[in-house]
GROMACS .gro file of C-alpha atoms in nm:
model
  196
    1GLU     CA    1   8.087  -4.408   3.727
    2ASP     CA    2   7.787  -4.234   3.886
    3ALA     CA    3   7.850  -3.931   3.667
    4PHE     CA    4   7.816  -4.145   3.353
    5LYS     CA    5   7.485  -4.282   3.485
    6ASN     CA    6   7.341  -3.935   3.541
    7LYS     CA    7   7.465  -3.750   3.233
    8SER     CA    8   7.416  -3.808   2.861
    9ILE     CA    9   7.709  -3.951   2.668
   10PHE     CA   10   7.753  -3.836   2.308
   11HIS     CA   11   7.963  -4.052   2.077
   12LEU     CA   12   8.082  -3.785   1.839
   13ASN     CA   13   8.201  -3.951   1.523
   14SER     CA   14   8.071  -3.694   1.277
   15PHE     CA   15   8.394  -3.674   1.086
   16VAL     CA   16   8.489  -4.042   1.087
   17ASP     CA   17   8.502  -4.197   0.739
   18GLY     CA   18   8.564  -4.570   0.772
   19LYS     CA   19   8.578  -4.622   0.396
   20ILE     CA   20   8.884  -4.406   0.347
   21LYS     CA   21   9.002  -4.445   0.709
   22ARG     CA   22   9.008  -4.083   0.812
   23ASN     CA   23   8.889  -3.878   1.108
   24LYS     CA   24   8.896  -3.516   1.004
   25GLY     CA   25   8.763  -3.369   1.328
   26PHE     CA   26   8.950  -3.545   1.607
   27GLY     CA   27   9.269  -3.337   1.629
   28ASP     CA   28   9.107  -2.998   1.575
   29PHE     CA   29   8.828  -3.066   1.824
   30VAL     CA   30   9.071  -3.170   2.095
   31GLU     CA   31   9.324  -2.894   2.032
   32GLN     CA   32   9.062  -2.617   2.015
   33GLY     CA   33   8.838  -2.747   2.294
   34ILE     CA   34   8.527  -2.770   2.080
   35ALA     CA   35   8.276  -3.018   1.943
   36THR     CA   36   8.003  -3.012   1.680
   37PRO     CA   37   7.810  -3.285   1.499
   38CYS     CA   38   7.819  -3.125   1.153
   39PHE     CA   39   7.953  -2.873   0.904
   40GLU     CA   40   7.607  -2.753   0.801
   41LYS     CA   41   7.445  -2.445   0.957
   42VAL     CA   42   7.098  -2.472   1.102
   43PRO     CA   43   6.879  -2.251   0.876
   44GLU     CA   44   6.862  -1.902   1.021
   45ASP     CA   45   6.481  -1.892   1.034
   46ILE     CA   46   6.476  -2.211   1.244
   47ALA     CA   47   6.740  -2.105   1.496
   48PRO     CA   48   6.516  -1.873   1.706
   49MET     CA   49   6.257  -2.152   1.743
   50ILE     CA   50   6.491  -2.428   1.863
   51ALA     CA   51   6.422  -2.375   2.234
   52GLY     CA   52   6.047  -2.419   2.186
   53MET     CA   53   6.070  -2.726   1.961
   54THR     CA   54   6.084  -3.088   2.054
   55GLN     CA   55   6.369  -3.293   1.913
   56GLU     CA   56   6.131  -3.451   1.659
   57GLU     CA   57   5.990  -3.113   1.554
   58LEU     CA   58   6.339  -2.975   1.502
   59ARG     CA   59   6.439  -3.282   1.299
   60ASP     CA   60   6.131  -3.247   1.079
   61ALA     CA   61   6.191  -2.874   1.029
   62LEU     CA   62   6.550  -2.939   0.920
   63MET     CA   63   6.438  -3.209   0.678
   64LYS     CA   64   6.225  -2.955   0.488
   65TYR     CA   65   6.549  -2.805   0.355
   66PRO     CA   66   6.654  -3.037   0.067
   67ASP     CA   67   7.017  -2.927   0.063
   68TRP     CA   68   7.062  -2.942   0.438
   69GLY     CA   69   7.283  -3.217   0.575
   70TRP     CA   70   7.383  -3.344   0.230
   71TRP     CA   71   7.718  -3.466   0.359
   72PHE     CA   72   7.552  -3.732   0.577
   73GLY     CA   73   7.466  -3.930   0.265
   74ALA     CA   74   7.186  -3.973   0.016
   75SER     CA   75   6.918  -3.885   0.271
   76ASN     CA   76   6.918  -3.582   0.497
   77SER     CA   77   6.701  -3.760   0.757
   78SER     CA   78   6.997  -3.912   0.943
   79GLY     CA   79   7.181  -3.582   0.957
   80ALA     CA   80   6.874  -3.390   1.067
   81GLY     CA   81   6.801  -3.642   1.341
   82GLN     CA   82   7.155  -3.639   1.475
   83VAL     CA   83   7.186  -3.260   1.480
   84ALA     CA   84   6.842  -3.221   1.637
   85MET     CA   85   6.951  -3.463   1.908
   86TRP     CA   86   7.270  -3.263   1.966
   87LEU     CA   87   7.097  -2.926   1.979
   88LYS     CA   88   6.815  -3.042   2.208
   89ARG     CA   89   6.987  -3.287   2.442
   90VAL     CA   90   7.346  -3.180   2.490
   91LYS     CA   91   7.390  -2.983   2.811
   92VAL     CA   92   7.670  -2.842   3.022
   93GLY     CA   93   7.812  -3.148   3.195
   94SER     CA   94   7.727  -3.390   2.913
   95PHE     CA   95   8.008  -3.628   2.821
   96VAL     CA   96   8.153  -3.644   2.470
   97VAL     CA   97   8.349  -3.948   2.354
   98MET     CA   98   8.558  -3.959   2.036
   99ARG     CA   99   8.796  -4.215   1.892
  100HIS     CA  100   9.086  -4.215   1.647
  101GLU     CA  101   9.213  -4.540   1.498
  102TYR     CA  102   9.348  -4.473   1.151
  103GLU     CA  103   9.725  -4.496   1.129
  104ARG     CA  104   9.748  -4.338   0.784
  105CYS     CA  105   9.489  -4.067   0.845
  106PRO     CA  106   9.631  -3.741   0.702
  107HIS     CA  107   9.445  -3.547   0.972
  108ALA     CA  108   9.599  -3.738   1.264
  109PRO     CA  109   9.750  -3.484   1.505
  110GLU     CA  110  10.124  -3.493   1.561
  111TRP     CA  111  10.076  -3.584   1.926
  112LEU     CA  112   9.941  -3.922   1.812
  113LYS     CA  113  10.284  -4.003   1.668
  114GLU     CA  114  10.608  -4.093   1.846
  115ARG     CA  115  10.957  -4.127   1.707
  116ASP     CA  116  11.084  -4.483   1.691
  117GLU     CA  117  11.442  -4.485   1.820
  118SER     CA  118  11.556  -4.772   1.600
  119SER     CA  119  11.410  -4.655   1.269
  120GLY     CA  120  11.395  -4.281   1.332
  121LYS     CA  121  11.046  -4.275   1.186
  122PHE     CA  122  10.741  -4.133   1.357
  123GLU     CA  123  10.486  -4.404   1.427
  124TYR     CA  124  10.119  -4.387   1.513
  125ILE     CA  125  10.051  -4.468   1.880
  126GLY     CA  126   9.674  -4.531   1.849
  127PRO     CA  127   9.403  -4.636   1.835
  128VAL     CA  128   9.290  -4.403   2.113
  129TYR     CA  129   8.972  -4.273   2.269
  130ILE     CA  130   8.914  -3.942   2.445
  131ILE     CA  131   8.648  -3.829   2.692
  132GLY     CA  132   8.544  -3.468   2.742
  133VAL     CA  133   8.283  -3.269   2.932
  134VAL     CA  134   8.072  -2.995   2.773
  135THR     CA  135   8.145  -2.667   2.953
  136ARG     CA  136   7.936  -2.432   2.738
  137LYS     CA  137   7.666  -2.465   2.475
  138ILE     CA  138   7.689  -2.193   2.212
  139LYS     CA  139   7.361  -2.057   2.074
  140PRO     CA  140   7.345  -2.060   1.690
  141TYR     CA  141   7.375  -1.716   1.528
  142SER     CA  142   7.459  -1.547   1.859
  143GLU     CA  143   7.730  -1.290   1.915
  144GLU     CA  144   7.907  -1.550   2.128
  145GLU     CA  145   7.908  -1.796   1.837
  146ALA     CA  146   8.054  -1.530   1.606
  147TYR     CA  147   8.326  -1.453   1.863
  148VAL     CA  148   8.418  -1.819   1.920
  149GLN     CA  149   8.427  -1.889   1.546
  150LYS     CA  150   8.652  -1.586   1.494
  151GLU     CA  151   8.895  -1.708   1.760
  152MET     CA  152   8.910  -2.062   1.623
  153LEU     CA  153   9.201  -2.176   1.412
  154PRO     CA  154   9.115  -2.269   1.051
  155PHE     CA  155   8.947  -2.607   1.020
  156ASP     CA  156   9.036  -2.679   0.657
  157ARG     CA  157   8.721  -2.509   0.530
  158HIS     CA  158   8.602  -2.162   0.437
  159GLU     CA  159   8.292  -2.146   0.655
  160PRO     CA  160   8.306  -2.141   1.037
  161LEU     CA  161   8.183  -2.448   1.223
  162PRO     CA  162   7.821  -2.425   1.345
  163SER     CA  163   7.631  -2.582   1.642
  164LEU     CA  164   7.936  -2.555   1.866
  165CYS     CA  165   7.989  -2.659   2.223
  166LEU     CA  166   8.301  -2.584   2.425
  167VAL     CA  167   8.451  -2.902   2.566
  168ASP     CA  168   8.708  -2.969   2.835
  169TRP     CA  169   8.879  -3.285   2.713
  170LYS     CA  170   8.957  -3.473   3.032
  171ARG     CA  171   9.110  -3.809   2.952
  172ILE     CA  172   9.275  -3.983   2.661
  173GLY     CA  173   9.363  -4.350   2.659
  174PHE     CA  174   9.446  -4.645   2.440
  175LYS     CA  175   9.153  -4.848   2.313
  176ASP     CA  176   9.355  -5.165   2.365
  177ASP     CA  177   9.361  -5.094   2.741
  178LEU     CA  178   8.982  -5.104   2.764
  179LYS     CA  179   8.788  -5.416   2.848
  180GLU     CA  180   8.699  -5.624   2.544
  181GLU     CA  181   8.328  -5.554   2.575
  182THR     CA  182   8.394  -5.179   2.598
  183GLN     CA  183   8.608  -5.189   2.286
  184LYS     CA  184   8.332  -5.373   2.102
  185TYR     CA  185   8.081  -5.114   2.221
  186ILE     CA  186   8.292  -4.823   2.099
  187ASN     CA  187   8.353  -4.995   1.767
  188ARG     CA  188   7.980  -5.039   1.715
  189ILE     CA  189   7.920  -4.667   1.741
  190CYS     CA  190   7.881  -4.568   1.378
  191GLN     CA  191   7.621  -4.292   1.389
  192PRO     CA  192   7.746  -3.933   1.392
  193THR     CA  193   7.598  -3.866   1.735
  194VAL     CA  194   7.454  -4.123   1.973
  195VAL     CA  195   7.319  -4.039   2.315
  196ASN     CA  196   7.231  -4.274   2.598
   0.00000   0.00000   0.00000
């Protein structure tokens, strides 16, 4: 409990789509020990300046690129703000929380399904949550980033994932086992990345 009070908690729901009930990132992030808030690369000319920028300055710099963060929606301001928050505030030891709660999600990992003895069918065991701890923050456009991206399994896309952190996923549990107020709190988390 003290650890949660002293470290930032990131609710990483970048790849949750409630409209079509899918979570494209959950299984791959857990299985590969990674996390990122987005698909979009930080522009290469901005990357060397990240360390010297404030979170607001980085957000504003990202927003000057009209095509950046398009997948967040009609405006790139939300995407820029969330990624700036991730790049500036995530640290080794930060907690990352994700959830999966879509029974028919085509991206649900096989380990979220169990065989029903009576029907013989595999049934979804969720909804679940998972908590991890950031073990390494990967610098954009570094040799380390290139190496990690090369070692990653394909993530259903042609470009490697940017803005990566390595994560040690520590605990998975059933949402239904949480206190009612905690479940409500997790369900309210709709932004791609939220930090305490």
